[in-house]
mmCIF file of C-alpha atoms in Angstrom:
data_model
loop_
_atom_site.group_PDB
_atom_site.id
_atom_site.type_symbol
_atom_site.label_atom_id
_atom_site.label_comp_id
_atom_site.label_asym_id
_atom_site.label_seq_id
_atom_site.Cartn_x
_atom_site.Cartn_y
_atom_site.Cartn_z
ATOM 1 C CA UNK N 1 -37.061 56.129 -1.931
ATOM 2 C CA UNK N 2 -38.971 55.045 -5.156
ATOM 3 C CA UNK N 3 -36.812 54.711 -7.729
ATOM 4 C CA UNK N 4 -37.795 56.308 -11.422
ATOM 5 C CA UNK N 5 -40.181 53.676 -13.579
ATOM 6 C CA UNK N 6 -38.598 52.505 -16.557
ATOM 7 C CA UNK N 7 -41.447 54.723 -18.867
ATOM 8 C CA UNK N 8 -42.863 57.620 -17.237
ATOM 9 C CA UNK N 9 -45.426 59.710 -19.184
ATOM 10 C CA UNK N 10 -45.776 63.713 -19.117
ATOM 11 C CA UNK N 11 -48.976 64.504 -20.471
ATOM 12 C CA UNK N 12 -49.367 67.916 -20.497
ATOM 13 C CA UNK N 13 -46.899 70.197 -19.037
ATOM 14 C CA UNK N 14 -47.126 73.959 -18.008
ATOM 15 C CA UNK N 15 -48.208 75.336 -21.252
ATOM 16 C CA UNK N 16 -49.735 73.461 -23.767
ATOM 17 C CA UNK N 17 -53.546 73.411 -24.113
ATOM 18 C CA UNK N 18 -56.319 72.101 -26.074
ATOM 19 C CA UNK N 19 -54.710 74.263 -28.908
ATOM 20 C CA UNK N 20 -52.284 72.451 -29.361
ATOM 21 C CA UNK N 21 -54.225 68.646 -29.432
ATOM 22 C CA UNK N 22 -57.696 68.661 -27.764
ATOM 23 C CA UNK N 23 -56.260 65.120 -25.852
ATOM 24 C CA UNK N 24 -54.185 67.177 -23.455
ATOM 25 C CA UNK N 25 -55.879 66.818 -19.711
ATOM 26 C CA UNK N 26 -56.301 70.080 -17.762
ATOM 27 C CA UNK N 27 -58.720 69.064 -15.327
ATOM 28 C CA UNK N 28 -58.286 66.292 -12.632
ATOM 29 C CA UNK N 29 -60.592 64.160 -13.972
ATOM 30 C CA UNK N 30 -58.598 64.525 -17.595
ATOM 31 C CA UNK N 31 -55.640 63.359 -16.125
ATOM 32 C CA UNK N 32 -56.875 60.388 -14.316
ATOM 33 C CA UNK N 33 -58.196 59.114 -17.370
ATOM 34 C CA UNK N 34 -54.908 59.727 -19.242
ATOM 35 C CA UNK N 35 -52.813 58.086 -16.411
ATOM 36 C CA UNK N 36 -54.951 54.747 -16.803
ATOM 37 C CA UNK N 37 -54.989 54.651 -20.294
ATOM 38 C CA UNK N 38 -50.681 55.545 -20.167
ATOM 39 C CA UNK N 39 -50.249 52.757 -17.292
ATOM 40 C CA UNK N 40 -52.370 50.105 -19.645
ATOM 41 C CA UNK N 41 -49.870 51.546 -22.778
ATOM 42 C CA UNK N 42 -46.917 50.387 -20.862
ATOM 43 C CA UNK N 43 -46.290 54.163 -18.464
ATOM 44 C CA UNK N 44 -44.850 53.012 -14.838
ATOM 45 C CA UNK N 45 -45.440 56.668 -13.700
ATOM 46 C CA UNK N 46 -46.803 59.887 -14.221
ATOM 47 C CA UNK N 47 -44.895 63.532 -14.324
ATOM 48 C CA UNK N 48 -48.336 65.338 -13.777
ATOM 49 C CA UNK N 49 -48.799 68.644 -13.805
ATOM 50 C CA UNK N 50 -51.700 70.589 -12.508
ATOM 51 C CA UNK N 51 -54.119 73.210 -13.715
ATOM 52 C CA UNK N 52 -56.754 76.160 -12.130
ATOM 53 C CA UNK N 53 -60.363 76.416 -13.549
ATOM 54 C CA UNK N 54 -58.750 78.926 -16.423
ATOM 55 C CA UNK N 55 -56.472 76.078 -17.515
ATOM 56 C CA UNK N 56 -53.663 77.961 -16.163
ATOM 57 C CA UNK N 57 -50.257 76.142 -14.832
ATOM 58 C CA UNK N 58 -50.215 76.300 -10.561
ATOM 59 C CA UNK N 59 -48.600 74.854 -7.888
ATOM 60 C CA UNK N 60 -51.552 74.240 -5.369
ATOM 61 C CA UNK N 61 -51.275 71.802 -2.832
ATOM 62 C CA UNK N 62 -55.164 71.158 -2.789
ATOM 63 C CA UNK N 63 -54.902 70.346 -6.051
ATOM 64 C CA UNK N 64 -51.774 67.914 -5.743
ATOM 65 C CA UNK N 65 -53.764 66.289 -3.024
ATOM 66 C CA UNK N 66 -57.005 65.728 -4.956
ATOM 67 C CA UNK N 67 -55.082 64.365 -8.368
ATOM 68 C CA UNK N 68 -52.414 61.795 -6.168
ATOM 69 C CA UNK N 69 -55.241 60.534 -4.439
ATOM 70 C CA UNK N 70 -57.441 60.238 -7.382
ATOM 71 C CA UNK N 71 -55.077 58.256 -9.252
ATOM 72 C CA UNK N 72 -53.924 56.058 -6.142
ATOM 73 C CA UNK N 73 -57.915 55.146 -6.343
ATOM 74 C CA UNK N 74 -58.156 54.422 -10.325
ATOM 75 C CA UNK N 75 -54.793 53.351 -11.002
ATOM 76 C CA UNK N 76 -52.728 52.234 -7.452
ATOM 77 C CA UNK N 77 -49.568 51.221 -9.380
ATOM 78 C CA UNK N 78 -48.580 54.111 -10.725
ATOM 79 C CA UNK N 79 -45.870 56.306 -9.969
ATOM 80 C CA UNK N 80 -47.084 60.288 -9.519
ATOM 81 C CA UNK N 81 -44.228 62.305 -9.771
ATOM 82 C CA UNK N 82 -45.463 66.081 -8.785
ATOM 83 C CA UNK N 83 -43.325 69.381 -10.481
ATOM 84 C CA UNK N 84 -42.206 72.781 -9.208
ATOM 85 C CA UNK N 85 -41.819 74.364 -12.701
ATOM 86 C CA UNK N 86 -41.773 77.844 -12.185
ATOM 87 C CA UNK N 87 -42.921 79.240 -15.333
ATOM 88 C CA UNK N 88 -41.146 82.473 -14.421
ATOM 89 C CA UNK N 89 -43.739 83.456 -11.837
ATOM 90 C CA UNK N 90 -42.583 80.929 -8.374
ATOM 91 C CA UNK N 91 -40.017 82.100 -6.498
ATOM 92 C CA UNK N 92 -38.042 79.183 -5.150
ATOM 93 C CA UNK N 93 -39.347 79.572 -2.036
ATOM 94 C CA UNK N 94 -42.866 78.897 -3.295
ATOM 95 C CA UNK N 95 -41.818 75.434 -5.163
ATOM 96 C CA UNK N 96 -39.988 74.755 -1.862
ATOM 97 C CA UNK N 97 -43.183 75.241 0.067
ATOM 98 C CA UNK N 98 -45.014 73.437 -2.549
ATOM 99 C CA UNK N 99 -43.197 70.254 -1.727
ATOM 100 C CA UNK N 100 -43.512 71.092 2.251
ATOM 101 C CA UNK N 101 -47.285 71.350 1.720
ATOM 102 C CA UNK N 102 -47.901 67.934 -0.646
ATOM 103 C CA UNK N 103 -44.820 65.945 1.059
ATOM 104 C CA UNK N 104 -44.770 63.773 -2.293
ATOM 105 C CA UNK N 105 -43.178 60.790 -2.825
ATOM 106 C CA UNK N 106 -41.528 62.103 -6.150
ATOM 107 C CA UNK N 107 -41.151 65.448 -7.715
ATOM 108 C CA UNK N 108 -39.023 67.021 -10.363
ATOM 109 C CA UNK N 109 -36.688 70.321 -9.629
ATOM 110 C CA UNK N 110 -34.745 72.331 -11.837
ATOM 111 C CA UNK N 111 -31.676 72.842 -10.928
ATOM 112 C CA UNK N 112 -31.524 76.445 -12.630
ATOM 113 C CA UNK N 113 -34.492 77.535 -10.583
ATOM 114 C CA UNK N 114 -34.541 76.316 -7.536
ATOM 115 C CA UNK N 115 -30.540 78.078 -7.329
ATOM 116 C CA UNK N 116 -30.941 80.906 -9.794
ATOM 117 C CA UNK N 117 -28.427 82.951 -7.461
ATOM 118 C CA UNK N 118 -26.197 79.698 -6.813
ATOM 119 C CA UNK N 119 -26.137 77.751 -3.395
ATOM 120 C CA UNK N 120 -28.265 79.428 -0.629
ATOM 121 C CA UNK N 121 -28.894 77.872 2.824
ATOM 122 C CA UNK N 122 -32.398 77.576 2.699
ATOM 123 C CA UNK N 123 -31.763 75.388 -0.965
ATOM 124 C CA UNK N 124 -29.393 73.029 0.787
ATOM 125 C CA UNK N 125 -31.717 72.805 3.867
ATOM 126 C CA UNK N 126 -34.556 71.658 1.542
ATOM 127 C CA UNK N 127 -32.200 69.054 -0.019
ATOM 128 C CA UNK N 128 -31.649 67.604 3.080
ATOM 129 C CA UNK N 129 -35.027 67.306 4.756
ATOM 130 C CA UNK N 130 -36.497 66.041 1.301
ATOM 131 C CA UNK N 131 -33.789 62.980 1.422
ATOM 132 C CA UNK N 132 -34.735 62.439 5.028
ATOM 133 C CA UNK N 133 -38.419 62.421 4.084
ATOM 134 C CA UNK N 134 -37.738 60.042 1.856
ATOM 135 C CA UNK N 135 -39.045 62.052 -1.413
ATOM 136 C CA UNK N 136 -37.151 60.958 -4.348
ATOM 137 C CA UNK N 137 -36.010 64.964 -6.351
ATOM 138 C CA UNK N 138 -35.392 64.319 -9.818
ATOM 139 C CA UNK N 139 -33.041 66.947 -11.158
ATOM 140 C CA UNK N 140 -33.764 68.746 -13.893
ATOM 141 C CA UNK N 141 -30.831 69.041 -16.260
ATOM 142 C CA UNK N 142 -31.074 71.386 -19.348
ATOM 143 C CA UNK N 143 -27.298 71.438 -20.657
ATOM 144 C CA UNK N 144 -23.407 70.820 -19.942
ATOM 145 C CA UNK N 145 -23.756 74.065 -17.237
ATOM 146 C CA UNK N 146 -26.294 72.000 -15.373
ATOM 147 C CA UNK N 147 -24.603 69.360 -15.042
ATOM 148 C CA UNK N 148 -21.446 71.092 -14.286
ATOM 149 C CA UNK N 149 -23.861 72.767 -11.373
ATOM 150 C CA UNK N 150 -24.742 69.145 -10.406
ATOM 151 C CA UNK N 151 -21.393 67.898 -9.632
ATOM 152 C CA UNK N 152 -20.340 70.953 -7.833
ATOM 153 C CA UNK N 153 -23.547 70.816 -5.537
ATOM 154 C CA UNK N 154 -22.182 66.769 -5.166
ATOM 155 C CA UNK N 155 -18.969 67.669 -4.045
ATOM 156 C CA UNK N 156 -19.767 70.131 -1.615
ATOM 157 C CA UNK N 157 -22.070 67.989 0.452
ATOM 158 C CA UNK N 158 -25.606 70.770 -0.663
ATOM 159 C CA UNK N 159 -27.225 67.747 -2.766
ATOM 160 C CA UNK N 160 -27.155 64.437 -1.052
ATOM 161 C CA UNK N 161 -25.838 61.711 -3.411
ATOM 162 C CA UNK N 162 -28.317 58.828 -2.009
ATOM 163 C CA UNK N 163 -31.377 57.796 -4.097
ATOM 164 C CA UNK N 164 -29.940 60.890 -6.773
ATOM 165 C CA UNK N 165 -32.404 61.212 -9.952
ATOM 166 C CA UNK N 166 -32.336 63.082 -12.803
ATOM 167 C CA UNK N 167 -33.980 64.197 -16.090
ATOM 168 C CA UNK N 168 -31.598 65.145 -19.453
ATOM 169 C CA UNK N 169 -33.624 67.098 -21.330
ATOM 170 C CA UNK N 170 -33.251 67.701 -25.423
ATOM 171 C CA UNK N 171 -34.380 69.941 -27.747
ATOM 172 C CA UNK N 172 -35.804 72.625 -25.259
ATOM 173 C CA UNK N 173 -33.832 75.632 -26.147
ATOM 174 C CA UNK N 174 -33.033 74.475 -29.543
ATOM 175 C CA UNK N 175 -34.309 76.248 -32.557
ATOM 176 C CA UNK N 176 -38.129 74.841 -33.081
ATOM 177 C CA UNK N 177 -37.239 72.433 -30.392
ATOM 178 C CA UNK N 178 -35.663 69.600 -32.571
ATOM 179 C CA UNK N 179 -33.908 66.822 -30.328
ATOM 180 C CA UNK N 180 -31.091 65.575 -31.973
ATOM 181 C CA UNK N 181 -29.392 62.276 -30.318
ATOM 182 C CA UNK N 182 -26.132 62.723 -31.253
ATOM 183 C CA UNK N 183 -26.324 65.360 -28.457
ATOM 184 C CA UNK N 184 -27.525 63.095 -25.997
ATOM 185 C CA UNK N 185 -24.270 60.868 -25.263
ATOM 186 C CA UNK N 186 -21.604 63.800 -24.049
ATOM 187 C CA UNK N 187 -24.312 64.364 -21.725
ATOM 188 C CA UNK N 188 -24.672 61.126 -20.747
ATOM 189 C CA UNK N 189 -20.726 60.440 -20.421
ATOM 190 C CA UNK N 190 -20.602 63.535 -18.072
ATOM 191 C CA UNK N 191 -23.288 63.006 -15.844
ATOM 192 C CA UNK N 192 -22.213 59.812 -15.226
ATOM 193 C CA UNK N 193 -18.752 60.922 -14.611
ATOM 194 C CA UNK N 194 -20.733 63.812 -12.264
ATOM 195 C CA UNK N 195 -22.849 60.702 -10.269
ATOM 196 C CA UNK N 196 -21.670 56.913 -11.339
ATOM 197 C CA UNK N 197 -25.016 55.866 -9.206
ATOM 198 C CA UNK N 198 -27.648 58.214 -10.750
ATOM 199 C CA UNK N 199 -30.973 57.429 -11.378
ATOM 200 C CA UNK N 200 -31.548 59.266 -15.066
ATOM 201 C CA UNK N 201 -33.992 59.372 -17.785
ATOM 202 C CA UNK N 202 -34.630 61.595 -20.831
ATOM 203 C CA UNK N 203 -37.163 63.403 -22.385
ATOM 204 C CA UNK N 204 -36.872 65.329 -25.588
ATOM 205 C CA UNK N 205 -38.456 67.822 -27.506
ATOM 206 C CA UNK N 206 -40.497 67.352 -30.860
ATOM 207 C CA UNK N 207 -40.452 64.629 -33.843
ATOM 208 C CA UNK N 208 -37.300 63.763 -32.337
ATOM 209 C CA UNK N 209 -38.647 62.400 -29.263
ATOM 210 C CA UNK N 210 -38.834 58.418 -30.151
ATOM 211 C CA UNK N 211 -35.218 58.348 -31.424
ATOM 212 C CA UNK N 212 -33.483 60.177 -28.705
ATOM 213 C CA UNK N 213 -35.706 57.781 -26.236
ATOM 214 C CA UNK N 214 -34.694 55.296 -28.217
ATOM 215 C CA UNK N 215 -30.823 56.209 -27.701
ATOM 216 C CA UNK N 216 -31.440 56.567 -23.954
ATOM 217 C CA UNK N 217 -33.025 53.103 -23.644
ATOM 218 C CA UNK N 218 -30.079 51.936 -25.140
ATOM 219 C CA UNK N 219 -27.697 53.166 -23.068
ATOM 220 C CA UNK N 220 -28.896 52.335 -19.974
ATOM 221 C CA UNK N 221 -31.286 55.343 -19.067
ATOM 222 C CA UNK N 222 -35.048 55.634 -18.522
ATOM 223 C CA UNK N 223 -37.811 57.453 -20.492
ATOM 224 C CA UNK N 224 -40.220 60.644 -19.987
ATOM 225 C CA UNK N 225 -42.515 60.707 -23.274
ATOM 226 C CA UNK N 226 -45.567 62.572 -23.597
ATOM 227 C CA UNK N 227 -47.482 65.562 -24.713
ATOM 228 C CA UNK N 228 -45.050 67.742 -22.850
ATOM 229 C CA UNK N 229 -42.810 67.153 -25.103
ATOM 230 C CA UNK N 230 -43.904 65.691 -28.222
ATOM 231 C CA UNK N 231 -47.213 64.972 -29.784
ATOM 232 C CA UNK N 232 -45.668 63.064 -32.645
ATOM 233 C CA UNK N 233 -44.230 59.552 -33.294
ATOM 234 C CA UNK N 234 -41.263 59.028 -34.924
ATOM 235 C CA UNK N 235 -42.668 59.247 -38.368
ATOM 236 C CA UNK N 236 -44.259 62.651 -38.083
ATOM 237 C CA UNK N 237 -47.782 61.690 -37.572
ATOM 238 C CA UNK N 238 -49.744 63.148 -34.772
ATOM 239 C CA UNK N 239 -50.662 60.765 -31.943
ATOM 240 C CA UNK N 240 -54.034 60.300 -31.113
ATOM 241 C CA UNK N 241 -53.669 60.540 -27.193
ATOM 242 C CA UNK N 242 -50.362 60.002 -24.369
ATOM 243 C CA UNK N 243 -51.455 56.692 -24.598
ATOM 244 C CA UNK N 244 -50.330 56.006 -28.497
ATOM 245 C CA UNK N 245 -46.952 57.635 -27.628
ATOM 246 C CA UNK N 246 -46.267 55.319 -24.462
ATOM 247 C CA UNK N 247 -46.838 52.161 -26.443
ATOM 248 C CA UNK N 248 -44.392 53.615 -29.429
ATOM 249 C CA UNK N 249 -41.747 53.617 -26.440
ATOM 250 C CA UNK N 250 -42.985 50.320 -24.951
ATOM 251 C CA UNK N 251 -42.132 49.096 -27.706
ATOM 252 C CA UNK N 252 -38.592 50.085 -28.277
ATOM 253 C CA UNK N 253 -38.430 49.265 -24.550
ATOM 254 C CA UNK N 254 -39.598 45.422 -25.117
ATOM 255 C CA UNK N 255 -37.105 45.148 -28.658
ATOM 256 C CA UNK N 256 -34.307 46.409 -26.039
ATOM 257 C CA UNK N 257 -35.078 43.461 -23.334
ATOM 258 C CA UNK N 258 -34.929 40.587 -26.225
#
């Protein structure tokens, strides 16, 4: 099961468009481009999302196909980490079948959507095959309740513990989506307490993003950064592309090794 990379970038997410900073890649090509120039920046893998001709957020096999093996041709080394964000219109049963269809070797799953009704057999079924398919399900965590979720799907056996992943993320539901990293740590301490073994990382919302990375780095966790999240470094500028905001983490990264 492939284990997280140390820096993995998000470049564009389910919602944000060239609006918001005309660097964000919506077509295939786009994110190619941005997953070489991220890899060169210091970026061990990509959390890539996918859009339709309107620019629109999907999960579409055909087009999970086309960008994995698009990138495995310009840039073999990285990671691609597919998503089944729902966006409020995929059922769990579609992101399920999503991850059927593409067979990944990564994706990211929150926990709140795939179980919006709690456990169901067909969630722990999915579980299970995607462990013994080897595809390495990063769980998304949003909060204490998440976590709490986490543990209880541990302990009853509907999550298998082996190769576990998952993502802390800051600053989502916060007002203007400002990561703070003194919020960071309890979560830390309990998912830990939740999973000793896990495999976690953290991405955060907003100017905060390079501090709270910075917090995770230091405490023994991984990094998400990108245009998901953030679009500006830690002293309020605007980046120019992913590619400036995975070297500002590279950086912290390199500091933290000595």
């Amino acid at each position: 099961m492939k284990p997280l990379p140390q820096i993995m970038v998000a470049p564009n997410g389910a919602r944000k468009t060239k609006a918001d900073h005309p660097a964000i890649p919506l077509t295939i090509a786009e994110t190619v481009k941005t997953a070489r120039l991220c890899h060169a920046a210091g970026a061990g893998g990509i959390h890539a999302h996918v859009r339709d001709t309107a620019g629109k957020h999907v999960l579409d096999a055909g087009l999970y196909h086309e960008l994995m093996k698009e990138i495995a041709a310009a840039v073999p080394e990285m990671a691609v980490q597919i998503t089944t964000e729902a966006v409020g219109k995929y059922s769990p049963a579609a992101q399920r079948a999503l991850v059927r269809d593409v067979n990944p070797a990564m994706v990211s799953i929150a926990l709140r959507e795939m179980l919006p009704d709690g456990v169901s057999s067909e969630a722990t079924d999915f579980y299970q095959w995607a462990n013994e398919a080897d595809i390495a399900v990063q769980h998304i965590l949003y909060d204490q309740p998440d976590i709490d979720m986490l543990h209880h799907l541990l302990r009853d056996k509907s999550i298998p513990e082996e190769g576990l992943q998952a993502l802390l993320v800051l600053g989502r539901y916060t007002a203007n989506q400002v990561s703070d990293p003194d919020d960071l740590q309890p979560l830390i301490t309990s998912l830990l307490t939740a999973a000793p073994d896990v495999d976690w990382a953290v991405c955060a919302f907003g100017q905060g993003e390079t501090i709270c990375l910075k917090a995770a780095i230091e405490a023994g966790g991984k990094a998400r950064v990108g245009f998901e999240n953030s679009c500006l470094h830690a002293d309020g500028s605007t980046a120019k592309d992913n590619a400036e905001r995975v070297l500002e983490i590279s950086k912290l990264l390199r500091f933290a090794a000595g």
